[in-house]
Tab-separated table of C-alpha atoms in Angstrom:
chain	number	residue	atom	x	y	z
A	1	UNK	CA	81.636	-41.213	-87.741
A	2	UNK	CA	78.850	-38.862	-88.670
A	3	UNK	CA	75.181	-39.405	-89.002
A	4	UNK	CA	72.626	-37.483	-90.982
A	5	UNK	CA	69.601	-36.531	-88.984
A	6	UNK	CA	66.671	-35.845	-91.251
A	7	UNK	CA	64.490	-33.863	-88.922
A	8	UNK	CA	65.437	-30.596	-87.448
A	9	UNK	CA	66.779	-31.091	-83.966
A	10	UNK	CA	68.514	-27.872	-83.586
A	11	UNK	CA	67.661	-25.227	-81.066
A	12	UNK	CA	69.961	-22.444	-81.913
A	13	UNK	CA	71.074	-20.118	-79.237
A	14	UNK	CA	73.536	-17.277	-79.444
A	15	UNK	CA	76.870	-17.845	-77.843
A	16	UNK	CA	76.197	-15.252	-75.173
A	17	UNK	CA	73.082	-17.003	-73.948
A	18	UNK	CA	74.692	-20.428	-73.633
A	19	UNK	CA	74.404	-21.460	-69.998
A	20	UNK	CA	75.445	-25.086	-69.492
A	21	UNK	CA	78.633	-27.084	-69.737
A	22	UNK	CA	80.356	-25.277	-72.559
A	23	UNK	CA	83.504	-27.263	-71.867
A	24	UNK	CA	81.815	-30.550	-72.742
A	25	UNK	CA	80.421	-29.343	-76.095
A	26	UNK	CA	81.073	-31.611	-79.074
A	27	UNK	CA	81.309	-30.690	-82.720
A	28	UNK	CA	78.583	-30.915	-85.311
A	29	UNK	CA	78.165	-30.033	-88.969
A	30	UNK	CA	75.116	-28.183	-90.274
A	31	UNK	CA	73.895	-27.604	-93.775
A	32	UNK	CA	74.330	-24.212	-95.376
A	33	UNK	CA	70.589	-23.590	-95.580
A	34	UNK	CA	70.333	-23.793	-91.811
A	35	UNK	CA	73.463	-21.698	-91.397
A	36	UNK	CA	72.063	-19.006	-93.627
A	37	UNK	CA	68.578	-18.941	-92.077
A	38	UNK	CA	69.784	-18.823	-88.494
A	39	UNK	CA	72.931	-16.818	-89.179
A	40	UNK	CA	75.172	-19.472	-87.672
A	41	UNK	CA	78.829	-19.774	-88.557
A	42	UNK	CA	81.683	-22.148	-87.844
A	43	UNK	CA	82.728	-21.905	-84.160
A	44	UNK	CA	79.302	-20.889	-82.915
A	45	UNK	CA	77.916	-22.802	-79.952
A	46	UNK	CA	74.391	-24.136	-80.188
A	47	UNK	CA	72.053	-26.210	-78.040
A	48	UNK	CA	70.639	-29.438	-79.466
A	49	UNK	CA	67.452	-31.023	-78.251
A	50	UNK	CA	65.383	-34.013	-79.347
A	51	UNK	CA	62.098	-32.209	-78.672
A	52	UNK	CA	61.102	-28.559	-78.404
A	53	UNK	CA	61.538	-27.508	-74.783
A	54	UNK	CA	64.279	-30.022	-73.994
A	55	UNK	CA	67.152	-28.713	-71.961
A	56	UNK	CA	69.432	-30.057	-74.664
A	57	UNK	CA	73.177	-30.289	-75.076
A	58	UNK	CA	75.765	-27.861	-76.186
A	59	UNK	CA	77.548	-28.388	-79.471
A	60	UNK	CA	79.991	-26.393	-81.502
A	61	UNK	CA	79.488	-25.923	-85.214
A	62	UNK	CA	82.669	-27.152	-86.811
A	63	UNK	CA	81.585	-27.326	-90.442
A	64	UNK	CA	78.951	-26.039	-92.807
A	65	UNK	CA	78.038	-28.639	-95.381
A	66	UNK	CA	76.655	-27.990	-98.806
A	67	UNK	CA	73.755	-30.263	-99.702
A	68	UNK	CA	74.063	-32.693	-102.539
A	69	UNK	CA	72.102	-32.123	-105.756
A	70	UNK	CA	69.264	-34.472	-104.889
A	71	UNK	CA	66.045	-33.734	-106.794
A	72	UNK	CA	64.011	-35.546	-104.144
A	73	UNK	CA	65.031	-32.994	-101.506
A	74	UNK	CA	64.777	-29.779	-103.465
A	75	UNK	CA	61.327	-28.766	-102.305
A	76	UNK	CA	61.747	-29.930	-98.688
A	77	UNK	CA	62.109	-27.127	-96.213
A	78	UNK	CA	63.689	-29.227	-93.453
A	79	UNK	CA	67.172	-28.578	-92.126
A	80	UNK	CA	69.989	-31.063	-91.690
A	81	UNK	CA	72.702	-31.460	-89.087
A	82	UNK	CA	75.413	-34.066	-88.845
A	83	UNK	CA	76.647	-35.273	-85.453
A	84	UNK	CA	78.623	-38.141	-83.990
A	85	UNK	CA	76.614	-41.303	-83.537
A	86	UNK	CA	77.237	-41.535	-79.800
A	87	UNK	CA	76.206	-37.935	-79.457
A	88	UNK	CA	72.990	-38.662	-81.342
A	89	UNK	CA	72.240	-41.689	-79.194
A	90	UNK	CA	72.742	-39.649	-76.107
A	91	UNK	CA	70.570	-36.888	-77.430
A	92	UNK	CA	67.545	-38.994	-78.393
A	93	UNK	CA	67.772	-41.184	-75.301
A	94	UNK	CA	68.325	-44.640	-76.719
A	95	UNK	CA	71.199	-46.262	-78.482
A	96	UNK	CA	72.202	-48.945	-80.896
A	97	UNK	CA	69.567	-48.081	-83.427
A	98	UNK	CA	69.725	-46.518	-86.900
A	99	UNK	CA	67.234	-46.511	-89.754
A	100	UNK	CA	69.684	-45.984	-92.573
A	101	UNK	CA	73.382	-45.655	-92.988
A	102	UNK	CA	75.736	-45.402	-95.917
A	103	UNK	CA	78.765	-47.538	-96.573
A	104	UNK	CA	81.501	-46.376	-98.896
A	105	UNK	CA	83.634	-49.070	-100.484
A	106	UNK	CA	87.180	-48.624	-101.702
A	107	UNK	CA	86.381	-49.954	-105.139
A	108	UNK	CA	83.341	-50.745	-107.247
A	109	UNK	CA	84.286	-54.413	-107.226
A	110	UNK	CA	83.741	-54.565	-103.481
A	111	UNK	CA	80.153	-53.315	-103.664
A	112	UNK	CA	78.531	-56.686	-104.343
A	113	UNK	CA	80.483	-58.319	-101.528
A	114	UNK	CA	79.598	-55.560	-99.059
A	115	UNK	CA	75.969	-55.724	-100.124
A	116	UNK	CA	75.848	-59.502	-99.577
A	117	UNK	CA	77.532	-59.266	-96.206
A	118	UNK	CA	75.174	-56.581	-94.938
A	119	UNK	CA	72.091	-58.420	-96.201
A	120	UNK	CA	73.337	-61.593	-94.538
A	121	UNK	CA	74.210	-59.928	-91.249
A	122	UNK	CA	70.714	-59.961	-89.799
A	123	UNK	CA	67.066	-60.343	-90.675
A	124	UNK	CA	65.607	-57.073	-91.946
A	125	UNK	CA	68.818	-55.672	-93.336
A	126	UNK	CA	68.457	-54.441	-96.892
A	127	UNK	CA	71.490	-53.048	-98.660
A	128	UNK	CA	71.002	-51.269	-101.941
A	129	UNK	CA	73.459	-49.850	-104.409
A	130	UNK	CA	73.302	-46.074	-104.472
A	131	UNK	CA	72.939	-46.243	-108.232
A	132	UNK	CA	69.749	-48.368	-107.889
A	133	UNK	CA	68.322	-45.989	-105.324
A	134	UNK	CA	69.077	-43.070	-107.621
A	135	UNK	CA	67.236	-44.774	-110.482
A	136	UNK	CA	64.214	-45.517	-108.264
A	137	UNK	CA	63.998	-42.063	-106.777
A	138	UNK	CA	64.552	-40.410	-110.170
A	139	UNK	CA	61.769	-42.269	-111.964
A	140	UNK	CA	59.428	-39.298	-111.758
A	141	UNK	CA	62.116	-36.974	-113.016
A	142	UNK	CA	62.873	-39.309	-115.904
A	143	UNK	CA	59.213	-39.079	-116.951
A	144	UNK	CA	59.312	-35.292	-116.662
A	145	UNK	CA	62.529	-35.267	-118.676
A	146	UNK	CA	60.938	-37.364	-121.432
A	147	UNK	CA	57.965	-35.032	-121.418
A	148	UNK	CA	60.278	-32.054	-121.888
A	149	UNK	CA	62.094	-33.841	-124.680
A	150	UNK	CA	58.772	-34.481	-126.418
A	151	UNK	CA	57.959	-30.780	-126.160
A	152	UNK	CA	61.390	-30.004	-127.619
A	153	UNK	CA	60.875	-32.336	-130.560
A	154	UNK	CA	57.434	-30.878	-131.251
A	155	UNK	CA	58.946	-27.389	-131.141
A	156	UNK	CA	61.662	-28.361	-133.610
A	157	UNK	CA	59.145	-29.976	-135.962
A	158	UNK	CA	56.948	-26.872	-135.798
A	159	UNK	CA	60.030	-24.742	-136.502
A	160	UNK	CA	60.850	-26.945	-139.467
A	161	UNK	CA	57.369	-26.406	-140.894
A	162	UNK	CA	57.968	-22.691	-140.441
A	163	UNK	CA	61.311	-23.122	-142.201
A	164	UNK	CA	59.596	-24.959	-145.049
A	165	UNK	CA	57.169	-22.066	-145.474
A	166	UNK	CA	60.057	-19.583	-145.468
A	167	UNK	CA	61.976	-21.692	-147.968
A	168	UNK	CA	58.943	-21.909	-150.241
A	169	UNK	CA	58.500	-18.146	-150.085
A	170	UNK	CA	62.220	-17.437	-150.526
A	171	UNK	CA	62.516	-19.821	-153.434
A	172	UNK	CA	59.368	-18.386	-154.942
A	173	UNK	CA	60.954	-14.932	-154.775
A	174	UNK	CA	63.748	-16.310	-156.930
A	175	UNK	CA	61.573	-17.602	-159.734
A	176	UNK	CA	63.231	-15.335	-162.285
A	177	UNK	CA	66.736	-16.074	-161.040
A	178	UNK	CA	66.024	-19.781	-161.270
A	179	UNK	CA	64.529	-19.301	-164.734
A	180	UNK	CA	67.673	-17.430	-165.810
A	181	UNK	CA	69.850	-20.207	-164.390
A	182	UNK	CA	67.847	-22.825	-166.274
A	183	UNK	CA	68.156	-20.815	-169.495
A	184	UNK	CA	71.916	-20.554	-168.939
A	185	UNK	CA	72.018	-24.316	-168.862
A	186	UNK	CA	72.279	-24.870	-165.135
A	187	UNK	CA	70.646	-28.231	-164.496
A	188	UNK	CA	67.672	-28.789	-162.231
A	189	UNK	CA	69.853	-31.049	-160.095
A	190	UNK	CA	72.403	-28.301	-159.501
A	191	UNK	CA	69.661	-25.842	-158.554
A	192	UNK	CA	68.056	-28.356	-156.180
A	193	UNK	CA	71.445	-29.038	-154.610
A	194	UNK	CA	72.055	-25.323	-154.125
A	195	UNK	CA	68.679	-24.732	-152.491
A	196	UNK	CA	69.019	-27.826	-150.287
A	197	UNK	CA	72.494	-26.698	-149.185
A	198	UNK	CA	71.154	-23.261	-148.359
A	199	UNK	CA	68.230	-24.743	-146.426
A	200	UNK	CA	70.595	-27.052	-144.561
A	201	UNK	CA	72.828	-24.102	-143.717
A	202	UNK	CA	69.872	-22.082	-142.443
A	203	UNK	CA	68.634	-25.072	-140.418
A	204	UNK	CA	72.014	-25.716	-138.805
A	205	UNK	CA	72.609	-22.036	-138.125
A	206	UNK	CA	69.092	-21.684	-136.693
A	207	UNK	CA	69.445	-24.750	-134.513
A	208	UNK	CA	72.827	-23.551	-133.206
A	209	UNK	CA	71.327	-20.166	-132.391
A	210	UNK	CA	68.494	-22.064	-130.689
A	211	UNK	CA	70.993	-24.133	-128.714
A	212	UNK	CA	72.735	-20.913	-127.668
A	213	UNK	CA	69.445	-19.382	-126.547
A	214	UNK	CA	68.548	-22.633	-124.805
A	215	UNK	CA	71.871	-22.638	-122.957
A	216	UNK	CA	71.313	-19.033	-121.886
A	217	UNK	CA	67.747	-19.772	-120.755
A	218	UNK	CA	69.006	-22.869	-118.950
A	219	UNK	CA	71.631	-20.814	-117.141
A	220	UNK	CA	69.005	-18.261	-116.083
A	221	UNK	CA	66.602	-20.985	-114.885
A	222	UNK	CA	69.353	-22.683	-112.884
A	223	UNK	CA	70.584	-19.432	-111.390
A	224	UNK	CA	67.049	-18.496	-110.333
A	225	UNK	CA	65.900	-21.816	-108.868
A	226	UNK	CA	69.235	-22.703	-107.307
A	227	UNK	CA	68.833	-19.437	-105.423
A	228	UNK	CA	65.183	-20.092	-104.545
A	229	UNK	CA	65.773	-23.647	-103.299
A	230	UNK	CA	69.372	-23.121	-102.165
A	231	UNK	CA	70.576	-26.218	-103.906
A	232	UNK	CA	73.370	-26.950	-106.368
A	233	UNK	CA	70.873	-29.038	-108.332
A	234	UNK	CA	70.811	-28.155	-112.022
A	235	UNK	CA	67.171	-27.838	-113.011
A	236	UNK	CA	67.850	-27.469	-116.697
A	237	UNK	CA	70.674	-29.032	-118.684
A	238	UNK	CA	71.481	-28.526	-122.380
A	239	UNK	CA	73.268	-31.806	-122.779
A	240	UNK	CA	75.312	-33.028	-125.715
A	241	UNK	CA	72.712	-35.556	-126.798
A	242	UNK	CA	70.013	-32.876	-126.774
A	243	UNK	CA	72.182	-30.581	-128.909
A	244	UNK	CA	72.879	-33.469	-131.260
A	245	UNK	CA	69.182	-34.320	-131.460
A	246	UNK	CA	68.187	-30.696	-132.103
A	247	UNK	CA	70.819	-30.074	-134.777
A	248	UNK	CA	70.249	-33.439	-136.471
A	249	UNK	CA	66.489	-33.053	-136.516
A	250	UNK	CA	66.685	-29.466	-137.730
A	251	UNK	CA	69.193	-30.470	-140.419
A	252	UNK	CA	67.055	-33.369	-141.619
A	253	UNK	CA	63.892	-31.284	-141.682
A	254	UNK	CA	65.748	-28.370	-143.293
A	255	UNK	CA	67.017	-30.613	-146.076
A	256	UNK	CA	63.497	-31.927	-146.665
A	257	UNK	CA	62.113	-28.371	-146.641
A	258	UNK	CA	64.727	-27.199	-149.144
A	259	UNK	CA	64.236	-30.235	-151.346
A	260	UNK	CA	60.455	-29.797	-151.464
A	261	UNK	CA	60.787	-26.077	-152.223
A	262	UNK	CA	63.425	-26.581	-154.923
A	263	UNK	CA	61.681	-29.523	-156.604
A	264	UNK	CA	58.487	-27.521	-156.724
A	265	UNK	CA	60.312	-24.708	-158.481
A	266	UNK	CA	62.394	-26.657	-160.994
A	267	UNK	CA	59.361	-28.648	-162.059
A	268	UNK	CA	57.970	-25.429	-163.574
A	269	UNK	CA	59.191	-24.714	-167.143
A	270	UNK	CA	61.645	-21.769	-167.267
A	271	UNK	CA	59.356	-19.731	-169.472
A	272	UNK	CA	56.530	-20.098	-166.950
A	273	UNK	CA	58.915	-18.952	-164.239
A	274	UNK	CA	59.516	-15.852	-166.324
A	275	UNK	CA	55.760	-15.374	-166.410
A	276	UNK	CA	55.536	-15.876	-170.160
B	1	UNK	CA	80.595	-20.334	-194.419
B	2	UNK	CA	78.846	-22.812	-192.092
B	3	UNK	CA	75.271	-22.407	-190.986
B	4	UNK	CA	74.742	-21.958	-187.267
B	5	UNK	CA	70.957	-21.565	-187.288
B	6	UNK	CA	68.644	-23.330	-189.704
B	7	UNK	CA	64.952	-22.771	-189.116
B	8	UNK	CA	62.382	-24.346	-191.417
B	9	UNK	CA	58.597	-23.903	-191.521
B	10	UNK	CA	58.463	-23.049	-187.864
B	11	UNK	CA	54.949	-22.897	-186.435
B	12	UNK	CA	54.121	-22.177	-182.828
B	13	UNK	CA	50.592	-21.735	-181.597
B	14	UNK	CA	49.126	-21.597	-178.124
B	15	UNK	CA	45.769	-22.796	-176.850
B	16	UNK	CA	43.525	-19.915	-175.857
B	17	UNK	CA	40.309	-21.380	-174.508
B	18	UNK	CA	38.993	-23.619	-177.235
B	19	UNK	CA	40.889	-21.792	-179.961
B	20	UNK	CA	44.565	-21.684	-180.832
B	21	UNK	CA	46.485	-18.470	-181.327
B	22	UNK	CA	49.341	-18.599	-183.816
B	23	UNK	CA	52.512	-16.892	-182.586
B	24	UNK	CA	54.637	-18.099	-185.518
B	25	UNK	CA	53.200	-18.995	-188.910
B	26	UNK	CA	55.747	-20.991	-190.852
B	27	UNK	CA	58.996	-19.085	-190.334
B	28	UNK	CA	62.136	-20.158	-192.223
B	29	UNK	CA	65.608	-18.609	-192.262
B	30	UNK	CA	69.281	-19.416	-191.783
B	31	UNK	CA	72.017	-17.667	-189.891
B	32	UNK	CA	75.623	-18.201	-190.918
B	33	UNK	CA	78.525	-18.421	-188.549
B	34	UNK	CA	79.844	-14.961	-187.703
B	35	UNK	CA	76.600	-13.235	-188.624
B	36	UNK	CA	74.928	-10.570	-186.519
B	37	UNK	CA	71.150	-10.635	-186.901
B	38	UNK	CA	68.611	-8.298	-185.367
B	39	UNK	CA	64.988	-9.434	-185.238
B	40	UNK	CA	62.649	-6.460	-185.058
B	41	UNK	CA	58.942	-5.902	-185.148
B	42	UNK	CA	56.034	-4.647	-183.084
B	43	UNK	CA	55.122	-6.207	-179.759
B	44	UNK	CA	53.309	-9.519	-180.174
B	45	UNK	CA	54.734	-10.166	-183.638
B	46	UNK	CA	56.369	-13.403	-182.481
B	47	UNK	CA	60.022	-12.349	-182.174
B	48	UNK	CA	60.366	-13.447	-178.519
B	49	UNK	CA	58.641	-16.738	-179.368
B	50	UNK	CA	61.190	-17.218	-182.139
B	51	UNK	CA	64.046	-16.423	-179.729
B	52	UNK	CA	62.687	-18.974	-177.225
B	53	UNK	CA	62.647	-21.638	-179.917
B	54	UNK	CA	66.192	-20.754	-181.016
B	55	UNK	CA	67.235	-20.929	-177.368
B	56	UNK	CA	65.751	-24.413	-176.960
B	57	UNK	CA	63.506	-23.318	-174.140
B	58	UNK	CA	60.296	-23.901	-176.020
B	59	UNK	CA	59.107	-26.474	-178.524
B	60	UNK	CA	57.512	-25.635	-181.868
B	61	UNK	CA	54.090	-26.917	-182.845
B	62	UNK	CA	55.687	-27.963	-186.131
B	63	UNK	CA	58.789	-27.265	-188.158
B	64	UNK	CA	62.452	-27.810	-187.379
B	65	UNK	CA	65.247	-25.917	-185.650
B	66	UNK	CA	68.875	-26.854	-186.149
B	67	UNK	CA	71.671	-25.195	-184.182
B	68	UNK	CA	75.189	-25.930	-185.297
B	69	UNK	CA	73.889	-28.832	-187.335
B	70	UNK	CA	71.965	-30.465	-184.480
B	71	UNK	CA	68.180	-30.760	-184.498
B	72	UNK	CA	66.999	-29.276	-181.211
B	73	UNK	CA	63.234	-28.894	-181.431
B	74	UNK	CA	62.460	-32.188	-179.677
B	75	UNK	CA	65.284	-32.470	-177.194
B	76	UNK	CA	64.467	-33.736	-173.727
B	77	UNK	CA	64.559	-31.230	-170.890
B	78	UNK	CA	67.892	-32.540	-169.599
B	79	UNK	CA	69.484	-32.620	-173.061
B	80	UNK	CA	68.109	-29.169	-173.899
B	81	UNK	CA	69.612	-27.818	-170.656
B	82	UNK	CA	72.990	-29.310	-171.506
B	83	UNK	CA	72.733	-27.980	-175.057
B	84	UNK	CA	72.021	-24.476	-173.796
B	85	UNK	CA	74.970	-24.705	-171.420
B	86	UNK	CA	77.491	-25.599	-174.096
B	87	UNK	CA	76.110	-24.114	-177.319
B	88	UNK	CA	73.989	-21.075	-176.516
B	89	UNK	CA	74.635	-17.892	-174.587
B	90	UNK	CA	71.720	-15.852	-173.271
B	91	UNK	CA	71.703	-12.145	-172.535
B	92	UNK	CA	68.550	-10.850	-170.877
B	93	UNK	CA	67.059	-7.414	-170.661
B	94	UNK	CA	67.227	-7.511	-166.851
B	95	UNK	CA	70.674	-9.143	-166.544
B	96	UNK	CA	69.548	-11.763	-163.965
B	97	UNK	CA	72.863	-11.897	-162.163
B	98	UNK	CA	72.983	-13.786	-158.867
B	99	UNK	CA	73.037	-11.071	-156.244
B	100	UNK	CA	74.887	-13.178	-153.666
B	101	UNK	CA	77.803	-13.791	-156.033
B	102	UNK	CA	80.579	-11.486	-157.196
B	103	UNK	CA	81.006	-10.531	-160.844
B	104	UNK	CA	83.646	-13.224	-161.305
B	105	UNK	CA	81.582	-15.874	-159.543
B	106	UNK	CA	78.622	-15.065	-161.769
B	107	UNK	CA	80.781	-15.682	-164.815
B	108	UNK	CA	82.119	-18.858	-163.227
B	109	UNK	CA	78.611	-20.325	-162.777
B	110	UNK	CA	78.209	-21.858	-166.255
B	111	UNK	CA	81.872	-22.841	-166.257
B	112	UNK	CA	81.408	-24.734	-163.002
B	113	UNK	CA	78.306	-26.424	-164.369
B	114	UNK	CA	80.350	-27.454	-167.414
B	115	UNK	CA	82.880	-29.095	-165.124
B	116	UNK	CA	85.735	-26.587	-165.303
B	117	UNK	CA	87.444	-26.391	-161.942
B	118	UNK	CA	89.920	-24.370	-159.910
B	119	UNK	CA	92.449	-22.061	-161.464
B	120	UNK	CA	91.367	-22.782	-165.047
B	121	UNK	CA	87.831	-21.672	-164.235
B	122	UNK	CA	89.006	-18.507	-162.516
B	123	UNK	CA	91.382	-17.726	-165.361
B	124	UNK	CA	88.639	-18.158	-167.960
B	125	UNK	CA	86.240	-15.966	-165.964
B	126	UNK	CA	88.900	-13.290	-165.534
B	127	UNK	CA	89.717	-13.361	-169.260
B	128	UNK	CA	86.045	-12.796	-170.066
B	129	UNK	CA	85.744	-9.976	-167.554
B	130	UNK	CA	88.888	-8.478	-169.051
B	131	UNK	CA	87.255	-8.732	-172.485
B	132	UNK	CA	84.188	-6.773	-171.372
B	133	UNK	CA	86.355	-4.272	-169.455
B	134	UNK	CA	85.451	-5.303	-165.912
B	135	UNK	CA	88.523	-7.153	-164.680
B	136	UNK	CA	88.995	-4.625	-161.906
B	137	UNK	CA	85.439	-5.125	-160.717
B	138	UNK	CA	85.704	-8.901	-160.357
B	139	UNK	CA	84.975	-8.889	-156.625
B	140	UNK	CA	82.048	-6.513	-156.798
B	141	UNK	CA	78.556	-7.814	-156.322
B	142	UNK	CA	75.854	-6.894	-158.826
B	143	UNK	CA	74.361	-4.354	-156.424
B	144	UNK	CA	77.704	-2.517	-156.505
B	145	UNK	CA	77.730	-2.313	-160.300
B	146	UNK	CA	75.925	0.070	-162.650
B	147	UNK	CA	73.321	-1.247	-165.091
B	148	UNK	CA	75.818	-1.172	-167.947
B	149	UNK	CA	78.420	-3.005	-165.887
B	150	UNK	CA	75.880	-5.633	-164.871
B	151	UNK	CA	74.986	-6.178	-168.508
B	152	UNK	CA	78.676	-6.573	-169.330
B	153	UNK	CA	79.002	-9.214	-166.626
B	154	UNK	CA	75.913	-10.915	-168.065
B	155	UNK	CA	77.536	-10.929	-171.501
B	156	UNK	CA	80.765	-12.352	-170.082
B	157	UNK	CA	78.672	-15.048	-168.395
B	158	UNK	CA	76.852	-15.792	-171.660
B	159	UNK	CA	80.197	-16.255	-173.426
B	160	UNK	CA	81.633	-18.476	-170.693
B	161	UNK	CA	81.458	-21.788	-172.523
B	162	UNK	CA	82.252	-20.299	-175.950
B	163	UNK	CA	78.735	-20.776	-177.355
B	164	UNK	CA	78.037	-21.228	-181.044
B	165	UNK	CA	75.248	-18.697	-180.805
B	166	UNK	CA	74.668	-15.660	-178.598
B	167	UNK	CA	70.989	-14.779	-178.131
B	168	UNK	CA	70.040	-11.420	-176.667
B	169	UNK	CA	66.558	-10.311	-175.689
B	170	UNK	CA	66.317	-6.500	-175.601
B	171	UNK	CA	69.847	-6.180	-174.160
B	172	UNK	CA	69.699	-2.367	-174.108
B	173	UNK	CA	66.144	-2.206	-172.758
B	174	UNK	CA	67.185	-1.352	-169.197
B	175	UNK	CA	70.062	0.955	-170.067
B	176	UNK	CA	70.290	4.695	-170.619
B	177	UNK	CA	71.232	6.013	-174.060
B	178	UNK	CA	74.965	6.375	-173.388
B	179	UNK	CA	75.307	2.934	-171.781
B	180	UNK	CA	73.157	1.528	-174.576
B	181	UNK	CA	75.649	2.848	-177.124
B	182	UNK	CA	78.496	1.221	-175.185
B	183	UNK	CA	76.602	-2.046	-175.271
B	184	UNK	CA	76.049	-1.744	-179.015
B	185	UNK	CA	79.790	-1.203	-179.447
B	186	UNK	CA	80.492	-4.282	-177.327
B	187	UNK	CA	78.155	-6.403	-179.457
B	188	UNK	CA	79.911	-5.143	-182.590
B	189	UNK	CA	83.272	-6.067	-181.118
B	190	UNK	CA	81.976	-9.500	-180.105
B	191	UNK	CA	80.738	-10.101	-183.626
B	192	UNK	CA	83.953	-8.793	-185.150
B	193	UNK	CA	85.789	-11.350	-183.012
B	194	UNK	CA	83.680	-14.153	-184.471
B	195	UNK	CA	80.638	-14.514	-182.207
B	196	UNK	CA	77.389	-15.270	-184.010
B	197	UNK	CA	74.691	-13.050	-182.558
B	198	UNK	CA	70.900	-12.997	-182.836
B	199	UNK	CA	69.303	-10.112	-181.001
B	200	UNK	CA	65.620	-9.298	-180.523
B	201	UNK	CA	65.135	-5.586	-180.053
B	202	UNK	CA	62.998	-2.499	-180.306
B	203	UNK	CA	66.151	-0.382	-180.183
B	204	UNK	CA	66.664	1.074	-183.657
B	205	UNK	CA	70.314	1.916	-182.961
B	206	UNK	CA	71.026	-1.670	-181.948
B	207	UNK	CA	69.201	-2.996	-185.015
B	208	UNK	CA	71.152	-0.627	-187.262
B	209	UNK	CA	74.405	-1.985	-185.838
B	210	UNK	CA	73.483	-5.541	-186.935
B	211	UNK	CA	74.673	-6.910	-190.278
B	212	UNK	CA	71.244	-8.256	-191.033
B	213	UNK	CA	67.764	-7.236	-189.924
B	214	UNK	CA	64.771	-9.587	-189.981
B	215	UNK	CA	61.415	-7.831	-189.790
B	216	UNK	CA	58.484	-9.727	-188.326
B	217	UNK	CA	54.785	-9.062	-188.228
B	218	UNK	CA	51.913	-11.269	-187.063
B	219	UNK	CA	54.101	-14.348	-186.678
B	220	UNK	CA	55.729	-14.137	-190.089
B	221	UNK	CA	58.920	-12.716	-191.555
B	222	UNK	CA	57.972	-9.733	-193.675
B	223	UNK	CA	61.453	-8.462	-194.412
B	224	UNK	CA	65.029	-9.720	-194.337
B	225	UNK	CA	67.704	-7.243	-195.288
B	226	UNK	CA	71.425	-6.954	-195.131
B	227	UNK	CA	72.210	-3.684	-193.430
B	228	UNK	CA	75.718	-3.363	-194.722
């Protein structure tokens, strides 16, 4: 059984300076941030103490654990070690007491039963589903995520207005071509369809390029901040629903932009388009 | 011989401030099937206005225009567009080919609009390009063609739906002398093969090649002669 100790309890000492009871040392696991900062590896012996200055106990590092991607812990600079519960009790000087512990069930169906049994075991016991805790602790991040999505939508709308301006200018450049098409007998509907298709193509192509750039930027952001905070947490995700939203919105706005530009042009008599 | 164009008492004037400027002052003439007519005259004499009315892209102030027996001067925009597609071929001074399309695709445009699909459309376009001597250039885009070749593609496009009337507005205006002569020869061949042609031009050589020359001045016909 292992236990996660939230506060740093580790007094690291090099193997050569270890002085007491090496034969009685037990095994612990430390997180990779601690391992990296103190240059500790698997097999190293360390001294653990509950308070600075304690004589402490020897322990051998048997594993280096990678932290989970928990947004709530990203900015915390504390270290983590995992040790046997009896070892922890011995270390801190009193036993039979924990603040939190995790229970893994064999199946999802057993969760409710386990929860009820723990809650009914004693007064003051509160069992929560990990999913509920994740929702509660992620509330702030959900707000931030919505905020980012709003910025994204505003950006796409602004881009669509830009696209509309480009379409108006591009279509305007083709006044004589459109006039010639009308004189040839090409209907206004066909011309509108052509322009709308072109605008839709530009919008989809542009949004896919944007998604590509977004994915690249996302990769760079993740690579940078995962290094800074030493966490596997993904800070930026170009998810499927975001891609779908971006492409759909761009397509819809592109179609509207093309339609407005084309309708504006075909409403002008061909001779006027020729400048006569 | 049937009449393709029948124009009677055609008047077209334009508002200019509070006054009206007359571009055409009661023009009447007929063009028979298989004829080749050149309309000549100084700039501003009304020949382009007349061509616009024959092409059903403008409406007269008064008078009537019949093309192939159908009155066209008051057609709705949609009906006029359809009429132009099926009955009239336009050749412009500046070609107006779609730059993004190949020569064959340019010729296919009016065919596609007319509802011709697939292999039949390609075959028709290729036959027309063959006729104007550009079958081997079918995949070339307009930017890869000379001015004369572009005008040939434009003529093939104008003939796509076998129009009753081919209208040309200064078709040699953008071409050098040699290419202009080639174009004149092509128009003669078209006419010899049965196409009715009305061409507005300043080019004396092109006018001389026509069977009939209509002279205009100040919005009126001042001369109408059979050249040969």
